[in-house]
């Protein structure tokens, strides 16, 4: 066997000798071959020398008949410093068996031939190096398989193993085990607006906070720490925690509360403060699941429930969550197919100019005609569509359908009609949204200023760059922009200054109370005045009574919509409304000309 020289950088040999006559020559031969040799007398403390020196090879001269060399070999093998060190033992013919059973890796017959000694030493060194490399790469493979590279926390596979182990132990000792799943709220947004690199850094910092928050010394954390509460990264922005030997079930809630609390301080990244909240689901074995899969499933259900409560909270799993989840999943599956099954319909609600009671436009309002559930209200399925992203294809359908309908009405002679279409924030943030709108305008040949896109107050309130850019682009292509449900967002008013808006729609909840001249009236009149100062048109939503209308008239509100004039109706019923409108316009016209003539 030829041994490659390059595998032997600076190999270091410890030579334990009993003073045999060939030792001097052998030492010289080895040194001449480029090996570093340290000679140690037989009576010195071999084990401590091994520990301090950590040689790559131990060479033992076991020539003397009293067996000291063999005992040294055994001692080296048994020591932690020497257990993996290759040992080359030089001894007389006939002792080979004894040498191997003392732990020698290889044996050379004494007196050793220098060439054989060098060759065997090199062979052993190369083998040892190869062994070490295999071990290192196996360790790093294990590291890869069980630990998350970004946060260095145990990963999903490791967590499942730990959880399985603890569940079995908990079963034997009849103690509860809790699994917590934590998902960062709106992490996707952070990733998209600030970039993945910063997102990764944020995850690392969150991981550190999680660990830290479990290391405090009050009762809950102490118990968590004593029993080895485990934090793992499940992937993406999801973390998992395992709590064992809980003194009381409520402790899991206290740990969750502490974690939420630990996230309150903003994270400083790239000179910017980032506020992070999370949703946590808690499931406790054996009640919420006695095996890994079912327990994690329950924790996940609870976590989604926490998300739907608006995030920044924790929920214990409850049976009823599952039913709600199943219902939602069914609804989602059905909604997914609603477009292709032609189950979506647009209703239209007239928009009235308050000064002359003329019809000036329509708002398109989506309806879902479900074969079993009947007509599902947008309030029920729009949030679901937003959460799942289904709002993107659905919203595109709405925009195209409403635009085509408007074009048809224009062709029929009602070219003064405007169309308001509701747009979800999720749509605005789609990279193709503006070009989709342009395409629909081109396809229908509509005058862009006849189209008004309504964005909700909560979506402009977020004030993020993507939304702002989309709105600016939309204004450039000439469509009008309205802020819908004004007053419901607990908002700061800065967006009214910063965003390129045309119209402000006062939410129905204020209009409801205007006629009684209380706070709603004060707010509404102030909002109208403010909007006019900002050059915005004001639309009042949900006008149901003449009293409300007369209040709005007195305060110069520009337009309104509501059941007083019409409920939202299908396009087929709009024909009649338009015909009425034409009649009353003509009547007014002839009234005016008679006045003039008179
Ligand atoms: P919105 O855009 O503020 O629409 C006005 C809502 O008020 C409509 O509810 C309408 O039917 C209702 N409404 C109008 N006048 C009156 C009234 O006098 N009294 C009462 N009590 N209610 C009145 P709808 O159609 O159920 O829609 C609810 C919400 O769903 C809409 O609020 C809008 O935010 C959303 N939505 C509807 N269609 C779409 C759509 O195509 N895309 C998106 N993203 N959201 C939509
Ligand atoms: Mg609207
Ligand atoms: Mg509204």
Coordinates of C-alpha atoms and ligand atoms in Angstrom, one line a residue:
X1 CA 0.0 0.0 0.0
X2 CA 1.4 3.4 -0.9
X3 CA 0.6 6.1 1.6
X4 CA 0.1 9.6 0.2
X5 CA 2.6 12.1 1.7
X6 CA 0.1 14.9 1.7
X7 CA -2.1 13.3 4.3
X8 CA 0.7 13.7 6.8
X9 CA 1.2 17.4 7.5
X10 CA 3.1 17.7 10.8
X11 CA 2.3 14.3 12.1
X12 CA 3.4 13.8 15.6
X13 CA 4.7 10.5 17.1
X14 CA 5.0 9.7 20.8
X15 CA 7.7 7.0 21.2
X16 CA 7.5 5.1 24.4
X17 CA 10.7 3.2 24.9
X18 CA 12.2 0.7 27.3
X19 CA 15.6 1.5 26.0
X20 CA 16.1 -1.2 23.4
X21 CA 19.3 -1.0 21.4
X22 CA 17.5 -0.1 18.0
X23 CA 15.6 2.8 19.5
X24 CA 18.2 5.5 18.6
X25 CA 18.5 4.4 15.0
X26 CA 14.7 4.1 14.6
X27 CA 14.1 7.6 16.0
X28 CA 16.6 9.1 13.6
X29 CA 15.0 7.2 10.7
X30 CA 11.5 8.5 11.6
X31 CA 12.8 12.1 12.0
X32 CA 14.6 11.9 8.7
X33 CA 11.3 10.9 7.1
X34 CA 9.8 14.2 8.3
X35 CA 7.9 12.8 11.3
X36 CA 8.1 14.7 14.6
X37 CA 9.1 12.2 17.3
X38 CA 8.9 12.7 21.0
X39 CA 10.7 10.1 23.1
X40 CA 9.2 9.1 26.5
X41 CA 10.9 6.7 28.9
X42 CA 8.9 3.7 30.0
X43 CA 8.5 4.8 33.6
X44 CA 7.0 8.2 32.8
X45 CA 3.3 8.9 33.1
X46 CA 2.1 7.9 29.7
X47 CA -1.6 8.9 30.1
X48 CA -0.9 12.4 31.2
X49 CA 1.6 12.8 28.4
X50 CA -1.0 11.6 25.9
X51 CA -3.4 14.1 27.3
X52 CA -1.1 17.0 27.0
X53 CA 0.6 16.0 23.7
X54 CA -2.3 14.4 21.8
X55 CA 0.1 12.6 19.4
X56 CA -1.1 11.4 16.0
X57 CA 0.6 8.0 16.6
X58 CA 1.8 6.2 19.7
X59 CA 4.9 4.0 19.0
X60 CA 5.7 1.5 21.8
X61 CA 8.9 -0.4 22.2
X62 CA 7.7 -3.5 24.0
X63 CA 10.8 -5.5 23.6
X64 CA 11.7 -6.0 27.2
X65 CA 10.3 -9.2 28.6
X66 CA 8.7 -7.8 31.8
X67 CA 5.6 -6.7 29.7
X68 CA 5.7 -3.1 30.7
X69 CA 5.1 -2.1 27.0
X70 CA 1.9 -4.2 26.9
X71 CA 0.6 -2.7 30.1
X72 CA 1.3 0.8 28.7
X73 CA -0.5 -0.1 25.5
X74 CA -3.6 -1.2 27.5
X75 CA -3.5 1.9 29.7
X76 CA -3.3 4.2 26.6
X77 CA -6.3 2.4 25.0
X78 CA -8.3 2.8 28.2
X79 CA -7.6 6.5 28.5
X80 CA -9.8 9.0 26.9
X81 CA -6.8 10.7 25.2
X82 CA -5.6 7.5 23.7
X83 CA -8.7 5.5 22.9
X84 CA -8.7 6.6 19.3
X85 CA -5.0 7.0 18.8
X86 CA -3.3 4.5 16.5
X87 CA -0.8 2.4 18.4
X88 CA 2.2 0.7 16.6
X89 CA 3.8 -1.8 18.9
X90 CA 7.3 -3.2 18.3
X91 CA 7.9 -6.6 19.9
X92 CA 9.6 -9.9 19.4
X93 CA 8.3 -12.7 17.2
X94 CA 5.6 -14.7 18.9
X95 CA 4.1 -11.8 20.8
X96 CA 1.8 -10.6 18.1
X97 CA -1.3 -12.0 19.6
X98 CA -0.6 -10.5 22.9
X99 CA 0.1 -7.1 21.3
X100 CA -3.3 -7.0 19.5
X101 CA -5.1 -8.0 22.6
X102 CA -3.4 -5.2 24.5
X103 CA -5.0 -2.8 22.0
X104 CA -2.2 -2.3 19.5
X105 CA -3.4 -1.2 16.0
X106 CA -0.5 -2.8 14.3
X107 CA 2.7 -4.8 15.2
X108 CA 6.2 -4.6 13.8
X109 CA 8.7 -7.4 14.7
X110 CA 11.8 -6.3 16.5
X111 CA 14.4 -5.2 15.7
X112 CA 12.4 -3.2 13.2
X113 CA 13.5 -2.7 9.6
X114 CA 13.6 1.2 9.2
X115 CA 11.7 1.1 5.9
X116 CA 8.9 -1.1 7.4
X117 CA 8.7 1.2 10.5
X118 CA 8.3 4.3 8.4
X119 CA 5.8 2.6 6.0
X120 CA 3.6 1.3 8.8
X121 CA 3.7 4.5 10.7
X122 CA 2.6 6.4 7.7
X123 CA -0.1 3.9 6.9
X124 CA -1.5 4.2 10.4
X125 CA -1.4 8.0 10.3
X126 CA -3.2 8.1 7.0
X127 CA -5.9 5.7 8.3
X128 CA -6.4 7.7 11.4
X129 CA -6.8 10.9 9.5
X130 CA -9.3 9.3 7.1
X131 CA -11.2 8.0 10.1
X132 CA -11.3 11.5 11.7
X133 CA -12.6 13.0 8.5
X134 CA -15.4 10.5 8.2
X135 CA -16.3 11.2 11.8
X136 CA -16.2 14.9 11.3
X137 CA -18.4 14.8 8.2
X138 CA -20.8 12.4 10.0
X139 CA -21.0 14.9 12.8
X140 CA -21.7 17.7 10.5
X141 CA -24.3 15.6 8.7
X142 CA -26.0 14.9 12.0
X143 CA -25.8 18.6 12.7
X144 CA -27.4 19.3 9.4
X145 CA -30.1 16.7 9.9
X146 CA -31.0 17.8 13.4
X147 CA -30.3 21.5 13.8
X148 CA -31.5 24.6 12.0
X149 CA -28.6 26.2 10.2
X150 CA -29.8 29.8 10.7
X151 CA -30.7 29.8 14.4
X152 CA -28.7 26.7 15.5
X153 CA -31.8 25.6 17.3
X154 CA -33.0 22.0 17.0
X155 CA -35.0 21.6 13.8
X156 CA -38.4 20.0 13.1
X157 CA -37.0 16.5 12.9
X158 CA -35.1 16.8 16.2
X159 CA -38.1 18.4 17.9
X160 CA -40.3 15.5 16.8
X161 CA -37.9 13.1 18.2
X162 CA -37.6 14.9 21.5
X163 CA -41.3 15.3 21.7
X164 CA -41.8 11.5 21.0
X165 CA -39.4 10.7 23.8
X166 CA -41.0 13.1 26.3
X167 CA -44.5 11.8 25.4
X168 CA -43.4 8.3 26.2
X169 CA -41.8 9.4 29.4
X170 CA -44.8 11.5 30.4
X171 CA -47.0 8.5 29.8
X172 CA -45.0 6.3 32.1
X173 CA -44.8 9.0 34.8
X174 CA -48.4 10.2 34.2
X175 CA -47.3 13.8 33.8
X176 CA -48.5 16.2 31.2
X177 CA -46.3 17.4 28.3
X178 CA -47.1 20.6 26.5
X179 CA -46.3 21.5 22.9
X180 CA -46.4 25.1 21.9
X181 CA -46.3 26.4 18.3
X182 CA -45.4 30.0 17.8
X183 CA -45.8 31.8 14.5
X184 CA -44.6 35.4 14.0
X185 CA -47.4 37.6 12.9
X186 CA -47.1 39.2 9.4
X187 CA -43.6 37.9 9.0
X188 CA -44.1 37.6 5.3
X189 CA -44.7 41.3 5.1
X190 CA -41.5 42.0 6.9
X191 CA -39.7 39.7 4.6
X192 CA -41.2 41.3 1.5
X193 CA -40.7 44.9 2.5
X194 CA -37.4 44.7 4.2
X195 CA -35.7 41.9 2.3
X196 CA -34.9 38.2 3.1
X197 CA -31.6 39.0 4.6
X198 CA -33.1 41.2 7.3
X199 CA -35.8 38.7 7.7
X200 CA -33.2 36.0 8.5
X201 CA -31.5 38.3 11.0
X202 CA -34.8 39.0 12.6
X203 CA -35.4 35.2 13.0
X204 CA -32.1 34.8 14.6
X205 CA -32.8 37.5 17.1
X206 CA -36.3 36.1 17.8
X207 CA -34.7 32.7 18.5
X208 CA -32.3 34.3 21.0
X209 CA -35.2 36.1 22.7
X210 CA -37.1 32.9 23.0
X211 CA -34.2 31.1 24.6
X212 CA -33.6 34.1 26.9
X213 CA -37.2 34.3 28.0
X214 CA -37.1 30.7 29.2
X215 CA -34.0 31.3 31.3
X216 CA -35.4 33.8 33.8
X217 CA -35.6 32.6 37.3
X218 CA -39.1 32.9 38.5
X219 CA -41.2 29.9 39.2
X220 CA -42.5 29.0 35.8
X221 CA -39.2 29.5 34.0
X222 CA -37.3 27.7 36.6
X223 CA -39.5 24.7 36.3
X224 CA -39.2 25.1 32.5
X225 CA -35.5 25.3 32.7
X226 CA -35.0 22.6 35.3
X227 CA -36.9 20.2 33.1
X228 CA -35.2 21.3 30.0
X229 CA -37.8 23.3 28.1
X230 CA -36.8 22.9 24.5
X231 CA -37.1 25.5 21.8
X232 CA -36.9 24.4 18.2
X233 CA -37.4 26.0 14.8
X234 CA -40.1 24.3 12.8
X235 CA -39.1 26.1 9.6
X236 CA -40.0 29.5 8.2
X237 CA -41.2 31.8 10.9
X238 CA -42.5 29.0 13.1
X239 CA -41.0 27.9 16.4
X240 CA -41.9 25.1 18.6
X241 CA -41.5 24.6 22.4
X242 CA -41.7 21.6 24.5
X243 CA -42.5 21.8 28.2
X244 CA -42.4 18.9 30.5
X245 CA -43.2 18.1 34.1
X246 CA -45.6 21.0 34.4
X247 CA -46.6 21.6 38.0
X248 CA -49.9 22.9 36.7
X249 CA -51.4 23.1 33.2
X250 CA -51.6 26.9 33.5
X251 CA -47.8 27.1 33.6
X252 CA -47.8 26.5 29.8
X253 CA -49.9 29.7 29.5
X254 CA -47.5 31.6 31.7
X255 CA -44.6 30.5 29.6
X256 CA -46.5 31.7 26.5
X257 CA -47.3 35.0 28.1
X258 CA -43.7 35.5 29.0
X259 CA -42.7 34.8 25.4
X260 CA -45.1 37.3 24.1
X261 CA -43.9 39.8 26.6
X262 CA -40.3 39.2 25.6
X263 CA -41.1 40.3 22.0
X264 CA -42.6 43.6 23.1
X265 CA -39.3 45.5 22.9
X266 CA -38.6 46.4 19.3
X267 CA -35.8 44.6 17.4
X268 CA -33.2 47.0 16.1
X269 CA -32.1 46.0 12.6
X270 CA -30.4 48.1 10.0
X271 CA -30.9 51.2 12.1
X272 CA -34.6 50.6 12.2
X273 CA -36.9 49.5 15.0
X274 CA -39.0 46.5 14.0
X275 CA -42.0 45.5 16.1
X276 CA -42.8 41.9 16.2
X277 CA -45.7 40.0 17.7
X278 CA -46.5 36.3 17.6
X279 CA -49.4 33.9 17.8
X280 CA -49.0 30.9 20.0
X281 CA -51.0 27.7 20.1
X282 CA -50.8 25.3 23.1
X283 CA -51.7 21.6 23.2
X284 CA -51.2 19.4 26.2
X285 CA -50.7 15.7 26.1
X286 CA -52.5 13.4 26.6
X287 CA -55.7 15.3 26.5
X288 CA -55.1 17.2 23.2
X289 CA -53.2 14.3 21.6
X290 CA -51.1 11.5 22.8
X291 CA -48.8 11.1 19.9
X292 CA -46.5 13.5 18.2
X293 CA -48.6 14.1 15.1
X294 CA -51.9 14.6 16.9
X295 CA -50.4 16.8 19.6
X296 CA -48.7 19.1 17.0
X297 CA -51.9 19.2 14.9
X298 CA -53.8 20.4 18.0
X299 CA -51.1 23.0 18.7
X300 CA -51.3 24.2 15.1
X301 CA -55.1 24.5 15.2
X302 CA -54.8 26.5 18.4
X303 CA -52.1 28.7 16.8
X304 CA -54.3 29.5 13.8
X305 CA -57.1 30.4 16.2
X306 CA -54.7 32.8 17.9
X307 CA -53.9 34.3 14.5
X308 CA -57.5 34.8 13.7
X309 CA -58.0 36.6 17.0
X310 CA -55.7 39.2 15.5
X311 CA -52.3 37.8 16.6
X312 CA -50.2 38.7 19.6
X313 CA -52.0 36.2 21.9
X314 CA -51.9 32.6 22.9
X315 CA -54.7 30.0 22.8
X316 CA -55.1 26.6 24.5
X317 CA -56.4 24.0 22.2
X318 CA -60.1 23.2 22.5
X319 CA -62.1 20.6 20.7
X320 CA -64.4 23.2 19.2
X321 CA -61.5 24.8 17.4
X322 CA -61.3 21.7 15.2
X323 CA -64.9 22.0 14.1
X324 CA -64.4 25.7 13.2
X325 CA -61.2 24.7 11.4
X326 CA -63.0 22.0 9.4
X327 CA -65.7 24.4 8.5
X328 CA -63.2 27.0 7.4
X329 CA -61.3 24.4 5.3
X330 CA -64.5 23.4 3.6
X331 CA -65.4 27.0 2.9
X332 CA -61.9 27.6 1.5
X333 CA -62.1 24.6 -0.7
X334 CA -65.4 25.7 -2.0
X335 CA -64.3 29.3 -2.5
X336 CA -61.3 28.1 -4.5
X337 CA -63.7 26.6 -7.0
X338 CA -66.2 29.4 -7.0
X339 CA -64.7 31.3 -9.9
X340 CA -64.6 28.4 -12.3
X341 CA -68.1 27.2 -11.1
X342 CA -69.5 30.7 -12.0
X343 CA -70.8 31.1 -8.4
X344 CA -69.6 34.7 -8.0
X345 CA -72.0 37.5 -8.9
X346 CA -71.7 41.2 -8.7
X347 CA -74.5 43.3 -7.3
X348 CA -74.5 47.0 -7.8
X349 CA -75.6 49.8 -5.5
X350 CA -76.4 53.2 -6.8
X351 CA -74.3 56.2 -5.7
X352 CA -76.3 59.4 -5.5
X353 CA -75.2 63.0 -5.8
X354 CA -76.7 64.7 -2.8
X355 CA -77.1 68.2 -4.3
X356 CA -79.5 67.1 -7.0
X357 CA -80.4 63.5 -6.1
X358 CA -79.0 62.3 -9.4
X359 CA -77.6 58.9 -9.9
X360 CA -73.9 59.3 -10.6
X361 CA -72.5 55.8 -10.3
X362 CA -72.5 52.3 -8.9
X363 CA -70.5 50.4 -6.3
X364 CA -69.8 46.8 -7.3
X365 CA -70.4 44.4 -4.4
X366 CA -69.5 40.8 -4.6
X367 CA -71.9 38.0 -3.8
X368 CA -71.2 34.3 -3.6
X369 CA -74.1 32.1 -4.6
X370 CA -73.2 28.8 -3.0
X371 CA -75.3 25.8 -4.0
X372 CA -75.8 24.6 -0.4
X373 CA -75.1 27.6 1.7
X374 CA -77.1 30.0 -0.4
X375 CA -75.9 33.6 -0.7
X376 CA -72.7 34.0 1.4
X377 CA -72.0 37.5 2.5
X378 CA -68.7 39.1 1.5
X379 CA -68.1 39.9 5.2
X380 CA -67.8 36.2 5.7
X381 CA -65.7 35.2 2.8
X382 CA -63.6 38.2 1.9
X383 CA -61.4 37.9 5.0
X384 CA -60.9 34.2 4.2
X385 CA -60.1 35.1 0.6
X386 CA -57.5 37.6 1.8
X387 CA -55.9 35.2 4.2
X388 CA -55.5 32.5 1.6
X389 CA -54.6 34.8 -1.3
X390 CA -57.7 33.7 -3.2
X391 CA -58.7 37.4 -3.3
X392 CA -56.1 38.0 -6.0
X393 CA -57.9 35.9 -8.8
X394 CA -61.3 36.8 -7.3
X395 CA -60.5 40.5 -7.2
X396 CA -59.3 40.3 -10.8
X397 CA -62.6 38.7 -11.8
X398 CA -64.5 41.5 -10.0
X399 CA -62.5 44.3 -11.6
X400 CA -62.9 42.8 -15.1
X401 CA -66.6 42.0 -14.7
X402 CA -67.5 45.4 -13.2
X403 CA -65.5 47.2 -15.9
X404 CA -67.2 45.3 -18.7
X405 CA -70.6 46.0 -17.2
X406 CA -69.8 49.7 -16.9
X407 CA -68.7 49.7 -20.6
X408 CA -72.0 48.1 -21.5
X409 CA -73.9 50.8 -19.7
X410 CA -71.8 53.5 -21.4
X411 CA -72.5 52.0 -24.8
X412 CA -76.2 52.0 -23.8
X413 CA -76.1 55.8 -23.4
X414 CA -75.3 56.2 -19.7
X415 CA -71.8 57.4 -20.4
X416 CA -71.8 59.6 -17.2
X417 CA -71.9 56.5 -14.9
X418 CA -69.0 55.8 -12.6
X419 CA -68.0 52.5 -11.1
X420 CA -66.6 52.0 -7.7
X421 CA -64.8 48.7 -7.1
X422 CA -63.5 47.4 -3.8
X423 CA -59.8 46.4 -3.7
X424 CA -58.2 44.4 -0.9
X425 CA -54.8 45.4 0.3
X426 CA -53.4 42.0 -0.7
X427 CA -54.3 42.9 -4.4
X428 CA -52.5 46.3 -4.2
X429 CA -49.4 44.5 -3.1
X430 CA -49.4 42.1 -6.0
X431 CA -46.6 43.2 -8.4
X432 CA -48.9 42.8 -11.4
X433 CA -51.9 44.7 -10.0
X434 CA -51.4 48.0 -11.8
X435 CA -50.7 46.3 -15.2
X436 CA -53.8 44.2 -14.7
X437 CA -55.9 47.3 -14.2
X438 CA -54.3 48.9 -17.3
X439 CA -55.0 45.8 -19.3
X440 CA -58.7 45.8 -18.3
X441 CA -58.9 49.5 -19.2
X442 CA -57.4 48.8 -22.6
X443 CA -59.6 45.8 -23.2
X444 CA -62.8 47.7 -22.4
X445 CA -61.7 51.1 -23.7
X446 CA -63.1 52.7 -20.5
X447 CA -62.2 56.2 -19.5
X448 CA -59.9 55.6 -16.5
X449 CA -61.5 58.5 -14.6
X450 CA -64.8 56.6 -14.6
X451 CA -63.3 53.9 -12.5
X452 CA -62.9 54.5 -8.7
X453 CA -60.9 51.9 -6.7
X454 CA -61.9 51.7 -3.0
X455 CA -59.2 50.7 -0.6
X456 CA -60.0 50.2 3.0
X457 CA -58.8 52.5 5.7
X458 CA -56.9 49.7 7.4
X459 CA -55.0 49.0 4.3
X460 CA -53.8 52.5 3.7
X461 CA -53.1 52.9 7.4
X462 CA -50.3 50.4 7.2
X463 CA -48.5 53.1 5.2
X464 CA -46.1 50.7 3.6
X465 CA -44.0 51.6 0.6
X466 CA -45.5 49.0 -1.8
X467 CA -49.1 50.2 -1.2
X468 CA -48.0 53.8 -1.7
X469 CA -46.2 53.0 -4.9
X470 CA -49.2 51.1 -6.3
X471 CA -51.5 54.0 -5.5
X472 CA -49.2 56.5 -7.1
X473 CA -49.0 54.3 -10.2
X474 CA -52.8 54.0 -10.3
X475 CA -53.3 57.7 -10.1
X476 CA -50.8 58.1 -13.0
X477 CA -52.9 55.9 -15.2
X478 CA -55.9 58.1 -14.3
X479 CA -58.1 55.9 -12.1
X480 CA -59.7 57.5 -9.1
X481 CA -58.9 56.4 -5.5
X482 CA -61.2 56.3 -2.5
X483 CA -60.6 55.4 1.1
X484 CA -63.4 53.2 2.3
X485 CA -64.9 52.7 5.8
X486 CA -63.3 56.0 6.9
X487 CA -63.2 56.2 10.7
X488 CA -63.0 52.5 11.5
X489 CA -59.3 52.1 11.4
X490 CA -58.4 53.9 14.7
X491 CA -56.2 55.7 12.3
X492 CA -53.6 58.4 12.3
X493 CA -54.6 60.9 9.7
X494 CA -51.2 61.2 8.1
X495 CA -52.2 58.9 5.2
X496 CA -54.7 61.5 4.1
X497 CA -51.7 63.8 3.6
X498 CA -49.4 61.2 2.1
X499 CA -51.6 59.2 -0.2
X500 CA -52.9 60.3 -3.5
X501 CA -56.7 60.0 -2.8
X502 CA -59.7 61.5 -4.4
X503 CA -62.6 60.4 -2.3
X504 CA -63.3 59.6 1.3
X505 CA -66.2 57.3 2.2
X506 CA -67.5 57.8 5.8
X507 CA -68.3 54.5 7.4
X508 CA -71.9 53.5 7.9
X509 CA -71.4 53.3 11.7
X510 CA -71.2 57.1 11.8
X511 CA -74.0 57.8 9.4
X512 CA -76.3 55.6 11.5
X513 CA -76.3 58.1 14.3
X514 CA -76.1 61.5 12.5
X515 CA -79.8 62.3 12.8
X516 CA -79.7 62.4 16.6
X517 CA -77.2 65.2 16.5
X518 CA -74.8 63.6 19.0
X519 CA -71.2 62.6 18.7
X520 CA -71.7 60.9 15.3
X521 CA -73.1 64.1 13.9
X522 CA -70.2 66.1 15.2
X523 CA -67.6 63.7 13.8
X524 CA -69.4 63.4 10.5
X525 CA -69.7 67.2 9.9
X526 CA -66.1 67.7 11.0
X527 CA -64.9 64.9 8.6
X528 CA -66.8 66.5 5.7
X529 CA -65.3 69.9 6.4
X530 CA -61.8 68.4 6.7
X531 CA -62.1 66.3 3.6
X532 CA -63.2 69.4 1.6
X533 CA -60.2 71.3 2.8
X534 CA -58.1 68.4 1.5
X535 CA -59.9 68.6 -1.8
X536 CA -61.5 65.2 -1.3
X537 CA -65.0 64.3 -2.4
X538 CA -67.1 62.8 0.5
X539 CA -69.4 59.9 0.2
X540 CA -71.7 58.8 3.1
X541 CA -72.3 55.1 3.3
X542 CA -75.4 53.4 4.6
X543 CA -77.9 56.2 4.3
X544 CA -81.2 54.6 5.3
X545 CA -83.5 57.6 6.3
X546 CA -84.6 61.0 5.1
X547 CA -83.3 62.5 8.4
X548 CA -79.8 61.2 7.7
X549 CA -80.0 62.5 4.2
X550 CA -81.1 66.0 5.3
X551 CA -78.3 66.1 7.8
X552 CA -75.8 65.2 5.0
X553 CA -77.4 67.8 2.7
X554 CA -77.0 70.5 5.3
X555 CA -73.4 69.7 5.8
X556 CA -72.5 69.6 2.1
X557 CA -71.7 66.0 1.8
X558 CA -71.2 65.3 -1.9
X559 CA -72.6 61.8 -2.4
X560 CA -74.3 59.0 -0.6
X561 CA -75.4 55.4 -1.0
X562 CA -77.7 53.4 1.1
X563 CA -81.0 51.5 1.4
X564 CA -82.9 54.8 1.2
X565 CA -82.2 54.8 -2.5
X566 CA -81.5 51.2 -3.3
X567 CA -80.1 48.0 -1.9
X568 CA -77.3 46.4 -3.9
X569 CA -79.1 44.6 -6.8
X570 CA -78.1 42.4 -9.7
X571 CA -77.2 44.0 -13.0
X572 CA -80.5 42.8 -14.4
X573 CA -82.4 45.1 -12.0
X574 CA -80.2 48.1 -12.7
X575 CA -82.0 48.6 -16.1
X576 CA -85.1 49.8 -14.4
X577 CA -83.2 52.1 -12.0
X578 CA -81.4 53.7 -15.0
X579 CA -84.7 54.1 -16.9
X580 CA -86.2 55.9 -13.8
X581 CA -83.1 58.0 -13.7
X582 CA -83.5 59.0 -17.3
X583 CA -87.2 59.9 -16.7
X584 CA -86.4 62.1 -13.7
X585 CA -83.5 63.8 -15.5
X586 CA -85.8 64.6 -18.5
X587 CA -88.5 65.8 -16.1
X588 CA -86.0 68.1 -14.4
X589 CA -84.7 69.2 -17.7
X590 CA -88.2 70.1 -19.0
X591 CA -89.0 71.7 -15.7
X592 CA -86.0 73.9 -16.0
X593 CA -86.8 74.9 -19.6
X594 CA -90.4 75.7 -18.7
X595 CA -89.1 77.9 -15.9
X596 CA -86.8 79.6 -18.4
X597 CA -89.6 80.0 -21.0
X598 CA -92.0 81.3 -18.2
Ligands
LIG1 P1 -68.2 48.3 1.7 O1 -67.3 48.5 0.5 O2 -68.1 49.4 2.7 O3 -69.7 48.2 1.1 C1 -70.8 48.8 1.7 C2 -71.5 47.7 2.4 O4 -72.6 48.4 3.1 C3 -72.2 46.7 1.5 O5 -72.2 45.5 2.2 C4 -73.6 47.2 1.4 O6 -74.5 46.2 1.0 C5 -73.8 47.8 2.7 N1 -74.8 48.8 2.7 C6 -75.1 49.7 1.7 N2 -76.0 50.6 2.1 C7 -76.5 50.2 3.3 C8 -77.5 50.7 4.2 O7 -78.2 51.6 4.0 N3 -77.7 50.0 5.4 C9 -76.9 48.9 5.7 N4 -77.1 48.3 6.8 N5 -75.9 48.5 4.9 C10 -75.7 49.1 3.7 P2 -71.8 44.2 1.6 O8 -72.2 44.1 0.2 O9 -72.2 43.1 2.5 O10 -70.2 44.2 1.6 C11 -69.5 44.2 2.7 C12 -68.1 44.6 2.5 O11 -67.4 43.5 1.8 C13 -67.9 45.8 1.6 O12 -68.0 46.9 2.4 C14 -66.5 45.6 1.2 O13 -65.6 46.0 2.1 C15 -66.4 44.1 1.0 N6 -66.6 43.7 -0.4 C16 -67.7 43.6 -1.1 N7 -67.4 43.3 -2.4 C17 -66.0 43.3 -2.4 C18 -65.1 43.0 -3.5 O14 -65.4 42.8 -4.7 N8 -63.7 43.0 -3.2 C19 -63.3 43.3 -1.9 N9 -62.0 43.3 -1.7 N10 -64.2 43.5 -0.9 C20 -65.5 43.5 -1.2
LIG2 MG1 -66.7 49.8 -0.6
LIG3 MG1 -67.5 50.9 3.3

